[in-house]
Amino acid sequence: MEAVYEKYFRDNLPHIWCPGCGNGIVMSALARALDKLGYPQDDILLVSGIGCSSRMSGYMDLNTVHTAHGRALAFATGAKVCEPRLKTFVVMGDGDAAAIGGNHFIHACRRNIDMTAIVINNSIYGMTGGQFSPLTPTGKRATTAPYGSIDRAFNLVDLAKGAGATYVARGDVFHAAQLTNLLVEASRHKGFAVVEAVATCPISFGRYNNIPEPADMLFWLRDNTVTVQQAAKMSDEELTDKIIIGKHFETEAVEYCEEMARLLADKQADNEKAGDENEV
Amino acid sequence: MGKKFEVVLNAKTCKGCGICTALCPKGVLKIRPDGKAEVAEPAACIGCQSCSLHCPDFCFEIKEVSADD
């Protein structure tokens, strides 16, 4: 194991993820990103919800909380407001973030609280047996959609941007080095950063969609991803079924913890002033 | 001469998914009869880190070996 992984992982490996699971690749990308960022391990908070991907908090040697289904962002918001020094990362699966925690997700985006939300999108509810999720692409098969899903999928990038997130990016596990860089950039960004990490689930997604081999799933990602720069030159027809990777959006807005600190300081000053007047 | 690399593979945590053998550009890695990966051509490694970046079970360590060795 590379030294960087040894530093950030607890010694309870191998993990429970299936052979060829994309979650492991995201976890190694996160470890390398943390190494590049150089935060002390005691200052990093990793919060996760429920699902395959959310097992990550059990394997990483940081301050970790494994919370309720869909509520990872709510727990993380509480922790961050109490301890603004914590560099907060929230790991969620696609179902956890977009379905069960959909409301928490959009409202966390709206508040613009300084944390990095990593949504590992494997297009399926892997842990419960492969039901289709809000991010399963239209037409793809799942155990609950044996003839192909007729639902339209969320575009998580547009959803996050529309809800008010100030940094939105998408990476994938084939381009693992780029994913690392996106995580570094997202963490350095002041405000709510969303990184969608498109991952592979060979067991619950691949087997039903004629790509059962983990390596073939990675090659499928390689062949179906285009960068933001390439996508700008392509027509909508060419972009059908393509995954656009890279940094999509970045802006600046008032950060929630700072605003709360300002409000508290203001009110404290007001109270002290009122107290002084009463004494006179 | 180019740089030389040593591939350290921890077969204990390998689950035999086959990602490393498919991604290696130089055919350094092969699948053992039991399904796990093995280092078949260590001398061919160019140190691209593809296996280390993509292994979901963190089995690889690629070390650069100094030219004198």
Tab-separated table of C-alpha atoms in Angstrom, chain A residues 45 47-50 65 67-81 88-93 96-98 100-111 113-119 192-194:
chain	number	residue	atom	x	y	z
A	45	LEU	CA	-14.195	15.888	9.770
A	47	VAL	CA	-19.375	12.686	7.767
A	48	SER	CA	-21.230	10.013	5.840
A	49	GLY	CA	-24.799	8.816	5.495
A	50	ILE	CA	-25.967	5.300	4.779
A	65	VAL	CA	-19.346	10.303	11.937
A	67	THR	CA	-24.976	9.166	10.459
A	68	ALA	CA	-28.607	8.568	9.513
A	69	HIS	CA	-29.768	7.893	5.960
A	70	GLY	CA	-29.759	11.086	3.901
A	71	ARG	CA	-28.957	13.248	6.918
A	72	ALA	CA	-25.189	13.441	6.604
A	73	LEU	CA	-25.324	17.082	5.504
A	74	ALA	CA	-27.549	18.014	8.451
A	75	PHE	CA	-25.110	16.450	10.939
A	76	ALA	CA	-22.177	18.066	9.158
A	77	THR	CA	-23.870	21.491	9.228
A	78	GLY	CA	-24.305	21.205	12.996
A	79	ALA	CA	-20.704	20.157	13.530
A	80	LYS	CA	-19.335	22.857	11.252
A	81	VAL	CA	-21.336	25.660	12.889
A	88	THR	CA	-15.489	19.151	6.606
A	89	PHE	CA	-16.036	16.482	3.974
A	90	VAL	CA	-19.375	14.774	3.514
A	91	VAL	CA	-19.522	11.477	1.637
A	92	MET	CA	-22.867	10.391	0.256
A	93	GLY	CA	-24.096	7.968	-2.330
A	96	ASP	CA	-28.422	9.126	-0.076
A	97	ALA	CA	-27.842	12.613	-1.520
A	98	ALA	CA	-30.482	12.940	-4.234
A	100	ILE	CA	-33.505	10.222	0.744
A	101	GLY	CA	-31.503	13.349	1.540
A	102	GLY	CA	-32.688	15.414	-1.420
A	103	ASN	CA	-34.101	18.176	0.728
A	104	HIS	CA	-31.048	18.329	2.972
A	105	PHE	CA	-28.911	18.509	-0.125
A	106	ILE	CA	-30.630	21.490	-1.745
A	107	HIS	CA	-30.877	23.403	1.521
A	108	ALA	CA	-27.218	22.813	2.333
A	109	CYS	CA	-26.431	24.192	-1.140
A	110	ARG	CA	-28.623	27.214	-0.423
A	111	ARG	CA	-26.946	28.004	2.927
A	113	ILE	CA	-21.800	26.513	4.438
A	114	ASP	CA	-18.093	25.870	4.004
A	115	MET	CA	-17.771	22.131	3.355
A	116	THR	CA	-17.125	19.679	0.549
A	117	ALA	CA	-19.929	17.306	-0.378
A	118	ILE	CA	-18.741	14.279	-2.320
A	119	VAL	CA	-21.619	12.506	-4.036
A	192	PHE	CA	-20.431	24.819	-0.229
A	193	ALA	CA	-18.634	22.687	-2.803
A	194	VAL	CA	-20.237	19.716	-4.527
